[in-house]
């Protein structure tokens, strides 16, 4: 597992294995957010992942983020999932899409520089979503 801490209550990761779910729960994670669409190569079916999360006592959210298909509902759903039991772990193929959703949810709440620096420290370059972050920040004022 390659966990990358974005905030004290959120880590992101590339694809996790089913066996990782129980380990994450034992490590203190309370919420699991799956941003990986089932149809992607290497993805684990979301229903199988949901059962593993339930068996481990974790809250589970399936919010498939297909590349290039960011929607307001997806951003709001991700933010809402993070309001659940903490801390949370979110994953996709590389962790980037989960980080993008976190960043877009922070638009207007955190400074653009702080969001970009946090993502960069975790190994993710979010420069491509800066225009959308700015638009969302303007809409939240």
XYZ file of N, CA and C in Angstrom:
423
model
N 0.845 -1.180 0.000
C 0.000 0.000 0.000
C 0.889 1.241 0.000
N 0.428 2.230 -0.707
C 1.176 3.484 -0.826
C 0.273 4.615 -0.343
N 0.160 4.758 0.979
C -0.702 5.792 1.551
C -0.007 7.142 1.509
N -0.750 8.154 1.094
C -0.220 9.515 1.042
C -1.174 10.423 1.805
N -0.683 10.998 2.876
C -1.506 11.805 3.767
C -1.725 13.189 3.176
N -2.983 13.578 2.974
C -3.304 14.934 2.522
C -3.642 15.830 3.700
N -4.408 15.302 4.629
C -4.791 16.035 5.835
C -4.721 15.043 6.993
N -4.850 15.521 8.215
C -4.856 14.576 9.333
C -5.979 13.532 9.232
N -7.051 13.882 8.499
C -8.198 12.977 8.400
C -8.397 12.357 7.037
N -7.440 12.532 6.115
C -7.574 11.951 4.784
C -6.232 11.523 4.213
N -6.187 10.263 3.818
C -5.056 9.735 3.051
C -5.617 9.261 1.716
N -4.778 9.287 0.694
C -5.156 8.755 -0.614
C -4.151 7.674 -0.977
N -4.553 6.839 -1.929
C -3.714 5.710 -2.295
C -4.028 5.246 -3.705
N -3.033 4.656 -4.355
C -3.353 3.889 -5.557
C -4.225 2.693 -5.152
N -4.683 1.941 -6.138
C -5.543 0.772 -5.911
C -5.077 -0.027 -4.695
N -6.005 -0.321 -3.810
C -5.711 -1.194 -2.674
C -6.230 -2.589 -2.992
N -5.721 -3.563 -2.273
C -6.170 -4.944 -2.411
C -7.240 -5.230 -1.367
N -8.026 -6.267 -1.592
C -9.058 -6.633 -0.603
C -8.443 -6.881 0.768
N -7.295 -7.521 0.797
C -6.643 -7.818 2.070
C -6.199 -6.545 2.798
N -6.058 -5.439 2.078
C -5.658 -4.172 2.694
C -6.782 -3.556 3.512
N -8.023 -3.865 3.185
C -9.157 -3.215 3.845
C -9.144 -3.491 5.342
N -8.994 -4.731 5.744
C -8.963 -5.062 7.175
C -7.760 -4.412 7.850
N -6.632 -4.376 7.170
C -5.433 -3.742 7.716
C -5.662 -2.242 7.917
N -6.306 -1.610 6.952
C -6.620 -0.190 7.084
C -7.538 0.059 8.277
N -8.535 -0.793 8.433
C -9.454 -0.654 9.569
C -8.697 -0.838 10.889
N -7.838 -1.844 10.953
C -7.051 -2.065 12.173
C -6.099 -0.900 12.437
N -5.717 -0.203 11.389
C -4.824 0.955 11.528
C -5.578 2.221 11.929
N -6.906 2.122 12.023
C -7.697 3.242 12.510
C -8.565 3.948 11.492
N -8.461 3.573 10.219
C -9.300 4.218 9.217
C -10.750 3.784 9.412
N -11.653 4.757 9.295
C -13.081 4.508 9.537
C -13.929 4.567 8.274
N -13.440 5.267 7.254
C -14.194 5.448 6.014
C -13.312 5.097 4.831
N -13.887 4.353 3.887
C -13.193 3.962 2.660
C -13.963 4.544 1.475
N -13.256 5.310 0.629
C -13.866 5.928 -0.547
C -13.203 5.330 -1.783
N -14.010 4.699 -2.617
C -13.532 4.058 -3.840
C -13.881 4.953 -5.031
N -12.851 5.533 -5.654
C -13.061 6.393 -6.820
C -12.719 5.684 -8.119
N -12.547 4.376 -8.057
C -12.136 3.610 -9.229
C -13.342 2.955 -9.893
N -13.655 3.316 -11.132
C -14.774 2.663 -11.823
C -14.504 1.163 -11.999
N -15.536 0.365 -11.860
C -15.393 -1.094 -11.970
C -14.794 -1.525 -13.301
N -15.087 -0.783 -14.376
C -14.666 -1.234 -15.701
C -13.185 -0.977 -15.997
N -12.461 -0.288 -15.118
C -11.034 -0.065 -15.356
C -10.244 -1.356 -15.142
N -9.222 -1.547 -15.963
C -8.350 -2.711 -15.785
C -7.752 -2.689 -14.385
N -7.832 -3.819 -13.705
C -7.244 -3.950 -12.381
C -8.129 -3.504 -11.237
N -9.295 -2.950 -11.534
C -10.197 -2.508 -10.471
C -10.882 -3.713 -9.840
N -11.136 -3.605 -8.552
C -11.883 -4.633 -7.827
C -13.339 -4.192 -7.800
N -14.252 -5.097 -8.132
C -15.681 -4.782 -8.170
C -16.094 -4.051 -6.897
N -16.832 -2.962 -7.066
C -17.186 -2.135 -5.912
C -18.056 -2.872 -4.894
N -18.845 -3.813 -5.328
C -19.669 -4.556 -4.373
C -18.812 -5.481 -3.505
N -17.776 -6.043 -4.093
C -16.841 -6.878 -3.330
C -16.092 -6.005 -2.327
N -15.680 -4.827 -2.779
C -14.971 -3.899 -1.892
C -15.897 -3.414 -0.774
N -17.165 -3.168 -1.103
C -18.132 -2.731 -0.091
C -18.299 -3.788 0.994
N -18.350 -5.052 0.597
C -18.484 -6.131 1.588
C -17.250 -6.203 2.474
N -16.065 -6.057 1.882
C -14.831 -6.083 2.674
C -14.817 -4.932 3.676
N -15.282 -3.751 3.239
C -15.333 -2.600 4.143
C -16.334 -2.853 5.272
N -17.504 -3.365 4.938
C -18.517 -3.655 5.961
C -17.994 -4.691 6.950
N -17.351 -5.740 6.437
C -16.790 -6.777 7.308
C -15.734 -6.210 8.258
N -15.039 -5.161 7.802
C -13.994 -4.539 8.615
C -14.541 -3.426 9.506
N -15.856 -3.150 9.404
C -16.472 -2.116 10.225
C -16.250 -0.706 9.713
N -15.983 -0.579 8.410
C -15.744 0.742 7.822
C -16.967 1.226 7.052
N -17.163 2.541 7.050
C -18.154 3.150 6.174
C -17.561 3.116 4.767
N -18.409 2.903 3.762
C -17.919 2.752 2.394
C -18.694 3.637 1.444
N -17.960 4.259 0.510
C -18.579 5.095 -0.517
C -17.980 4.729 -1.869
N -18.843 4.446 -2.826
C -18.409 4.175 -4.197
C -18.745 5.394 -5.039
N -17.714 6.124 -5.427
C -17.864 7.345 -6.219
C -16.934 7.232 -7.420
N -17.346 6.466 -8.429
C -16.460 6.232 -9.573
C -16.185 7.514 -10.359
N -14.910 7.814 -10.502
C -14.458 9.014 -11.197
C -13.750 8.569 -12.468
N -14.480 8.666 -13.570
C -13.897 8.323 -14.866
C -13.045 9.489 -15.334
N -11.852 9.237 -15.844
C -10.976 10.327 -16.259
C -11.695 11.327 -17.158
N -11.545 12.599 -16.814
C -12.141 13.665 -17.601
C -13.620 13.892 -17.352
N -14.206 13.189 -16.403
C -15.650 13.299 -16.168
C -15.949 13.770 -14.746
N -15.494 14.966 -14.438
C -15.746 15.561 -13.126
C -17.139 16.177 -13.157
N -17.941 15.860 -12.154
C -19.283 16.437 -12.063
C -19.467 17.087 -10.691
N -20.368 18.054 -10.586
C -20.661 18.631 -9.269
C -21.097 17.567 -8.259
N -21.889 16.591 -8.707
C -22.341 15.532 -7.795
C -21.173 14.715 -7.262
N -20.189 14.471 -8.094
C -19.012 13.705 -7.679
C -18.209 14.486 -6.638
N -18.012 15.766 -6.878
C -17.280 16.610 -5.926
C -18.040 16.682 -4.605
N -19.344 16.908 -4.672
C -20.156 16.997 -3.452
C -20.205 15.661 -2.724
N -20.315 14.565 -3.478
C -20.341 13.243 -2.859
C -19.050 12.932 -2.128
N -17.927 13.320 -2.728
C -16.634 13.088 -2.080
C -16.531 13.906 -0.794
N -16.903 15.172 -0.883
C -16.862 16.033 0.310
C -17.781 15.486 1.402
N -18.956 15.017 1.022
C -19.894 14.453 1.998
C -19.325 13.187 2.636
N -18.660 12.356 1.843
C -18.062 11.136 2.385
C -17.019 11.479 3.444
N -16.312 12.572 3.239
C -15.279 12.975 4.196
C -15.858 13.551 5.477
N -17.151 13.821 5.470
C -17.823 14.285 6.693
C -18.175 13.121 7.606
N -18.056 11.905 7.105
C -18.368 10.711 7.884
C -17.281 10.412 8.903
N -17.287 9.185 9.417
C -16.279 8.807 10.416
C -14.862 9.046 9.895
N -14.020 9.523 10.776
C -12.650 9.875 10.414
C -11.668 9.001 11.177
N -10.518 8.791 10.579
C -10.011 9.273 9.298
C -10.523 8.435 8.133
N -10.334 8.997 6.939
C -10.788 8.343 5.713
C -9.596 8.028 4.821
N -9.773 7.014 3.998
C -8.820 6.653 2.951
C -9.597 6.611 1.644
N -9.068 7.284 0.623
C -9.693 7.288 -0.703
C -8.690 6.716 -1.693
N -9.184 5.951 -2.658
C -8.271 5.377 -3.638
C -8.866 5.395 -5.036
N -7.961 5.353 -6.002
C -8.290 5.184 -7.417
C -7.100 4.427 -8.023
N -6.854 4.548 -9.301
C -5.743 3.801 -9.892
C -4.396 4.273 -9.346
N -4.211 5.597 -9.267
C -2.932 6.139 -8.810
C -3.045 7.000 -7.554
N -4.259 7.373 -7.181
C -4.480 8.312 -6.087
C -4.716 9.726 -6.582
N -4.410 9.984 -7.846
C -4.547 11.334 -8.393
C -5.997 11.802 -8.447
N -6.890 10.970 -8.957
C -8.299 11.397 -9.067
C -8.903 11.653 -7.691
N -8.532 10.833 -6.704
C -9.010 11.069 -5.337
C -8.489 12.405 -4.823
N -7.233 12.715 -5.140
C -6.645 13.992 -4.729
C -7.333 15.153 -5.435
N -7.649 14.987 -6.710
C -8.369 16.029 -7.458
C -9.723 16.306 -6.796
N -10.448 15.269 -6.433
C -11.754 15.474 -5.802
C -11.613 16.199 -4.468
N -10.610 15.824 -3.688
C -10.356 16.533 -2.428
C -10.076 18.006 -2.708
N -9.179 18.265 -3.669
C -8.783 19.634 -3.987
C -9.971 20.474 -4.444
N -10.810 19.920 -5.298
C -11.963 20.670 -5.787
C -12.954 20.948 -4.662
N -13.036 20.046 -3.716
C -13.889 20.269 -2.549
C -13.351 21.342 -1.618
N -12.053 21.623 -1.724
C -11.425 22.647 -0.883
C -11.461 24.032 -1.521
N -11.862 24.103 -2.788
C -11.891 25.384 -3.498
C -12.743 26.389 -2.729
N -12.160 27.528 -2.420
C -12.868 28.556 -1.665
C -12.767 28.371 -0.163
N -12.254 27.242 0.290
C -12.081 26.978 1.727
C -10.622 27.114 2.137
N -9.735 26.635 1.258
C -8.294 26.744 1.473
C -7.733 27.587 0.334
N -6.569 28.168 0.549
C -5.956 28.931 -0.539
C -5.521 27.966 -1.638
N -5.526 28.481 -2.851
C -5.087 27.682 -4.002
C -3.667 27.155 -3.779
N -2.788 28.011 -3.287
C -1.399 27.604 -3.056
C -1.320 26.477 -2.039
N -2.108 26.560 -0.981
C -2.089 25.524 0.051
C -2.579 24.183 -0.501
N -3.634 24.224 -1.306
C -4.153 22.992 -1.917
C -3.104 22.380 -2.843
N -2.525 23.210 -3.711
C -1.531 22.707 -4.667
C -0.283 22.181 -3.967
N 0.154 22.875 -2.919
C 1.333 22.421 -2.170
C 1.065 21.113 -1.444
N -0.106 20.993 -0.855
C -0.463 19.746 -0.163
C -0.455 18.584 -1.142
N -1.065 18.789 -2.305
C -1.084 17.732 -3.323
C 0.331 17.415 -3.799
N 1.136 18.443 -4.038
C 2.511 18.234 -4.515
C 3.339 17.467 -3.493
N 3.161 17.775 -2.222
C 3.893 17.053 -1.167
C 3.519 15.577 -1.152
N 2.307 15.275 -1.584
C 1.862 13.877 -1.668
C 2.244 13.242 -2.997
N 2.842 14.026 -3.905
C 3.297 13.493 -5.178
C 2.350 13.691 -6.343
N 1.387 14.608 -6.197
C 0.395 14.819 -7.248
C 0.459 16.248 -7.779
N 0.529 16.392 -9.092
C 0.544 17.694 -9.759
C -0.874 18.023 -10.204
N -1.473 19.001 -9.559
C -2.854 19.364 -9.871
C -2.954 20.639 -10.701
N -1.876 21.032 -11.336
C -1.898 22.271 -12.117
C -2.986 22.243 -13.198
N -3.319 21.084 -13.704
C -4.333 20.971 -14.742
C -5.742 21.292 -14.277
N -5.998 21.268 -12.977
C -7.349 21.563 -12.486
C -7.448 22.946 -11.845
N -6.372 23.737 -11.935
C -6.390 25.079 -11.343
C -7.533 25.926 -11.894
N -7.779 25.952 -13.207
C -8.908 26.773 -13.685
C -10.252 26.355 -13.057
N -10.478 25.066 -12.908
C -11.722 24.604 -12.292
C -11.743 24.969 -10.809
N -10.612 24.833 -10.130
C -10.546 25.241 -8.721
C -10.903 26.715 -8.579
N -10.357 27.548 -9.466
C -10.634 28.987 -9.405
C -12.109 29.279 -9.657
N -12.678 28.563 -10.618
C -14.098 28.744 -10.910
C -14.959 28.356 -9.716
N -14.628 27.218 -9.108
C -15.392 26.764 -7.944
C -15.200 27.690 -6.751
N -13.994 28.201 -6.589
C -13.732 29.143 -5.479
C -14.557 30.401 -5.666
N -14.646 30.888 -6.892
C -15.447 32.067 -7.173
C -16.923 31.834 -6.943
N -17.385 30.631 -7.250
C -18.803 30.299 -7.079
C -19.170 30.154 -5.622
N -18.191 29.825 -4.764
C -18.510 29.604 -3.357
C -18.495 30.898 -2.544
N -18.104 31.998 -3.167
C -18.044 33.280 -2.438
C -19.375 33.956 -2.409
